PDB file of C-alpha atoms and ligand atoms in Angstrom:
ATOM      1  CA  MET A   1      -0.079   0.068  -0.015  1.00  0.00           C
ATOM      2  CA  SER A   2       1.168   3.460  -0.831  1.00  0.00           C
ATOM      3  CA  ASP A   3       0.116   6.903   0.095  1.00  0.00           C
ATOM      4  CA  ALA A   4       1.733   8.036  -3.054  1.00  0.00           C
ATOM      5  CA  ALA A   5      -0.798   6.465  -5.404  1.00  0.00           C
ATOM      6  CA  PRO A   6      -3.689   8.548  -6.548  1.00  0.00           C
ATOM      7  CA  SER A   7      -6.991   6.933  -5.928  1.00  0.00           C
ATOM      8  CA  LYS A   8     -10.684   7.577  -6.736  1.00  0.00           C
ATOM      9  CA  ARG A   9     -11.039   9.908  -3.908  1.00  0.00           C
ATOM     10  CA  TRP A  10      -7.581  11.502  -3.649  1.00  0.00           C
ATOM     11  CA  SER A  11      -5.176  12.984  -6.144  1.00  0.00           C
ATOM     12  CA  LEU A  12      -1.740  14.295  -5.360  1.00  0.00           C
ATOM     13  CA  ARG A  13      -0.200  17.651  -5.958  1.00  0.00           C
ATOM     14  CA  GLY A  14       3.358  18.754  -5.693  1.00  0.00           C
ATOM     15  CA  TYR A  15       5.825  21.064  -7.389  1.00  0.00           C
ATOM     16  CA  ASP A  16       8.710  20.437  -9.712  1.00  0.00           C
ATOM     17  CA  GLU A  17      12.018  22.196  -9.474  1.00  0.00           C
ATOM     18  CA  GLU A  18      10.843  24.983 -11.811  1.00  0.00           C
ATOM     19  CA  GLY A  19       7.878  25.731  -9.570  1.00  0.00           C
ATOM     20  CA  ASN A  20       5.262  24.217 -11.801  1.00  0.00           C
ATOM     21  CA  GLU A  21       2.322  22.509 -10.168  1.00  0.00           C
ATOM     22  CA  VAL A  22       2.328  18.804 -10.793  1.00  0.00           C
ATOM     23  CA  TRP A  23      -0.962  16.949 -10.261  1.00  0.00           C
ATOM     24  CA  LEU A  24      -1.200  13.151 -10.151  1.00  0.00           C
ATOM     25  CA  ILE A  25      -4.583  11.822 -10.992  1.00  0.00           C
ATOM     26  CA  ARG A  26      -5.962   8.275 -11.276  1.00  0.00           C
ATOM     27  CA  SER A  27      -7.169   7.419 -14.762  1.00  0.00           C
ATOM     28  CA  PHE A  28      -8.348   4.591 -16.931  1.00  0.00           C
ATOM     29  CA  GLY A  29      -7.344   4.782 -20.488  1.00  0.00           C
ATOM     30  CA  ARG A  30      -9.875   4.759 -23.261  1.00  0.00           C
ATOM     31  CA  LYS A  31      -7.066   4.407 -25.768  1.00  0.00           C
ATOM     32  CA  LEU A  32      -3.450   3.209 -25.873  1.00  0.00           C
ATOM     33  CA  TYR A  33      -0.920   5.586 -24.354  1.00  0.00           C
ATOM     34  CA  ARG A  34       2.832   5.465 -24.190  1.00  0.00           C
ATOM     35  CA  CYS A  35       4.441   6.108 -20.818  1.00  0.00           C
ATOM     36  CA  PRO A  36       7.033   8.790 -20.984  1.00  0.00           C
ATOM     37  CA  GLY A  37       8.890   7.258 -18.095  1.00  0.00           C
ATOM     38  CA  CYS A  38       9.672   3.773 -19.695  1.00  0.00           C
ATOM     39  CA  HIS A  39       8.361   4.348 -23.273  1.00  0.00           C
ATOM     40  CA  GLY A  40       6.258   1.296 -22.787  1.00  0.00           C
ATOM     41  CA  ASP A  41       2.566   0.909 -23.703  1.00  0.00           C
ATOM     42  CA  ILE A  42      -0.240   1.537 -21.201  1.00  0.00           C
ATOM     43  CA  PRO A  43      -2.963  -0.913 -22.263  1.00  0.00           C
ATOM     44  CA  ILE A  44      -6.430   0.315 -22.995  1.00  0.00           C
ATOM     45  CA  GLY A  45      -8.578   0.212 -19.901  1.00  0.00           C
ATOM     46  CA  SER A  46      -5.780  -0.130 -17.431  1.00  0.00           C
ATOM     47  CA  GLU A  47      -5.434   1.917 -14.310  1.00  0.00           C
ATOM     48  CA  HIS A  48      -2.683   4.474 -14.653  1.00  0.00           C
ATOM     49  CA  THR A  49      -1.727   7.995 -13.595  1.00  0.00           C
ATOM     50  CA  VAL A  50      -2.328  11.185 -15.427  1.00  0.00           C
ATOM     51  CA  VAL A  51       0.441  13.726 -14.666  1.00  0.00           C
ATOM     52  CA  GLN A  52      -0.993  17.158 -15.295  1.00  0.00           C
ATOM     53  CA  TYR A  53       1.195  20.162 -15.096  1.00  0.00           C
ATOM     54  CA  VAL A  54      -0.198  23.658 -14.276  1.00  0.00           C
ATOM     55  CA  LEU A  55       2.647  25.716 -15.529  1.00  0.00           C
ATOM     56  CA  ARG A  56       3.895  28.595 -13.438  1.00  0.00           C
ATOM     57  CA  LEU A  57       3.767  30.964 -16.423  1.00  0.00           C
ATOM     58  CA  GLY A  58       0.341  29.720 -17.485  1.00  0.00           C
ATOM     59  CA  GLY A  59      -1.099  26.875 -19.428  1.00  0.00           C
ATOM     60  CA  THR A  60      -1.359  23.130 -18.750  1.00  0.00           C
ATOM     61  CA  GLU A  61      -0.013  20.032 -20.196  1.00  0.00           C
ATOM     62  CA  HIS A  62      -0.557  16.406 -19.237  1.00  0.00           C
ATOM     63  CA  HIS A  63       0.905  12.953 -19.891  1.00  0.00           C
ATOM     64  CA  HIS A  64      -0.232   9.377 -19.100  1.00  0.00           C
ATOM     65  CA  TRP A  65       2.162   7.355 -16.970  1.00  0.00           C
ATOM     66  CA  HIS A  66       2.310   3.934 -15.486  1.00  0.00           C
ATOM     67  CA  ARG A  67       1.692   4.221 -11.776  1.00  0.00           C
ATOM     68  CA  ARG A  68       4.969   2.480 -10.899  1.00  0.00           C
ATOM     69  CA  CYS A  69       6.988   4.797 -13.296  1.00  0.00           C
ATOM     70  CA  VAL A  70       5.475   7.863 -11.515  1.00  0.00           C
ATOM     71  CA  GLU A  71       6.468   6.452  -8.150  1.00  0.00           C
ATOM     72  CA  GLU A  72       9.884   5.570  -9.171  1.00  0.00           C
ATOM     73  CA  LEU A  73      10.876   8.340 -11.616  1.00  0.00           C
ATOM     74  CA  LEU A  74       8.758  11.373 -10.904  1.00  0.00           C
ATOM     75  CA  ILE A  75       7.710  11.505  -7.314  1.00  0.00           C
ATOM     76  CA  PRO A  76      11.308  11.595  -5.958  1.00  0.00           C
ATOM     77  CA  ASP A  77      11.803  14.921  -7.720  1.00  0.00           C
ATOM     78  CA  LEU A  78       8.612  16.577  -6.501  1.00  0.00           C
ATOM     79  CA  ARG A  79       8.458  19.034  -3.627  1.00  0.00           C
ATOM     80  CA  GLU A  80       5.625  19.453  -1.120  1.00  0.00           C
ATOM     81  CA  LEU A  81       3.720  16.533  -2.396  1.00  0.00           C
ATOM     82  CA  LYS A  82       0.321  16.168  -0.664  1.00  0.00           C
ATOM     83  CA  ARG A  83      -3.049  14.492  -1.024  1.00  0.00           C
ATOM     84  CA  VAL A  84      -5.838  16.688  -2.359  1.00  0.00           C
ATOM     85  CA  PRO A  85      -9.455  15.649  -3.074  1.00  0.00           C
ATOM     86  CA  ALA A  86      -9.883  14.151  -6.450  1.00  0.00           C
ATOM     87  CA  THR A  87     -12.786  16.561  -7.031  1.00  0.00           C
ATOM     88  CA  SER A  88     -10.346  19.403  -7.119  1.00  0.00           C
ATOM     89  CA  SER A  89      -8.305  17.859  -9.825  1.00  0.00           C
ATOM     90  CA  SER A  90     -10.854  17.665 -12.751  1.00  0.00           C
ATOM     91  CA  GLN A  91      -9.474  18.526 -16.155  1.00  0.00           C
ATOM     92  CA  GLU A  92     -11.718  21.544 -16.181  1.00  0.00           C
ATOM     93  CA  LYS A  93     -10.561  22.925 -12.961  1.00  0.00           C
ATOM     94  CA  LEU A  94      -6.863  22.472 -13.845  1.00  0.00           C
ATOM     95  CA  GLU A  95      -7.330  24.128 -17.111  1.00  0.00           C
ATOM     96  CA  GLU A  96      -8.979  26.996 -15.335  1.00  0.00           C
ATOM     97  CA  ARG A  97      -5.955  27.214 -13.014  1.00  0.00           C
ATOM     98  CA  GLY A  98      -3.661  27.314 -16.047  1.00  0.00           C
ATOM     99  CA  ARG A  99      -5.539  30.295 -17.465  1.00  0.00           C
ATOM    100  CA  ARG A 100      -4.907  32.422 -14.342  1.00  0.00           C
ATOM    101  CA  PRO A 101      -2.181  34.970 -14.733  1.00  0.00           C
ATOM    102  CA  PRO A 102       0.999  34.239 -12.768  1.00  0.00           C
ATOM    103  CA  GLY A 103       0.587  35.359  -9.251  1.00  0.00           C
ATOM    104  CA  ARG A 104       3.588  37.538  -8.750  1.00  0.00           C
ATOM    105  CA  ARG A 105       3.692  39.300 -12.056  1.00  0.00           C
ATOM    106  CA  ARG A 106       1.909  42.659 -11.619  1.00  0.00           C
ATOM    107  CA  ARG A 107       2.033  45.764 -13.726  1.00  0.00           C
TER     108      ARG A 107
HETATM  109 ZN1   ZN B 201       6.167   3.377 -17.662  1.00  0.00          ZN
END
């Protein structure tokens, strides 16, 4: 058992070294994805992790990863990783976050 795995109720959020938000969200594939961690296939319908970035300078991007690859390759580099309710990590809400202007830039 691992607290580091996103579930139906919980997603995870941390920050990468550039200060981008990194959200880890449980997902089931409706098509075949290729994991950027190991370049292997993620079979259709298998439980995996969506890694969604909300970029510090605006915008979002996401990739589909094997759960194990996230735990081994990505999580060790994330800061301040914590559980957040899965309801806060819907695609819509994260895209909305990505549209916000960067917090500290004011004119
Ligand atoms: Zn992988």
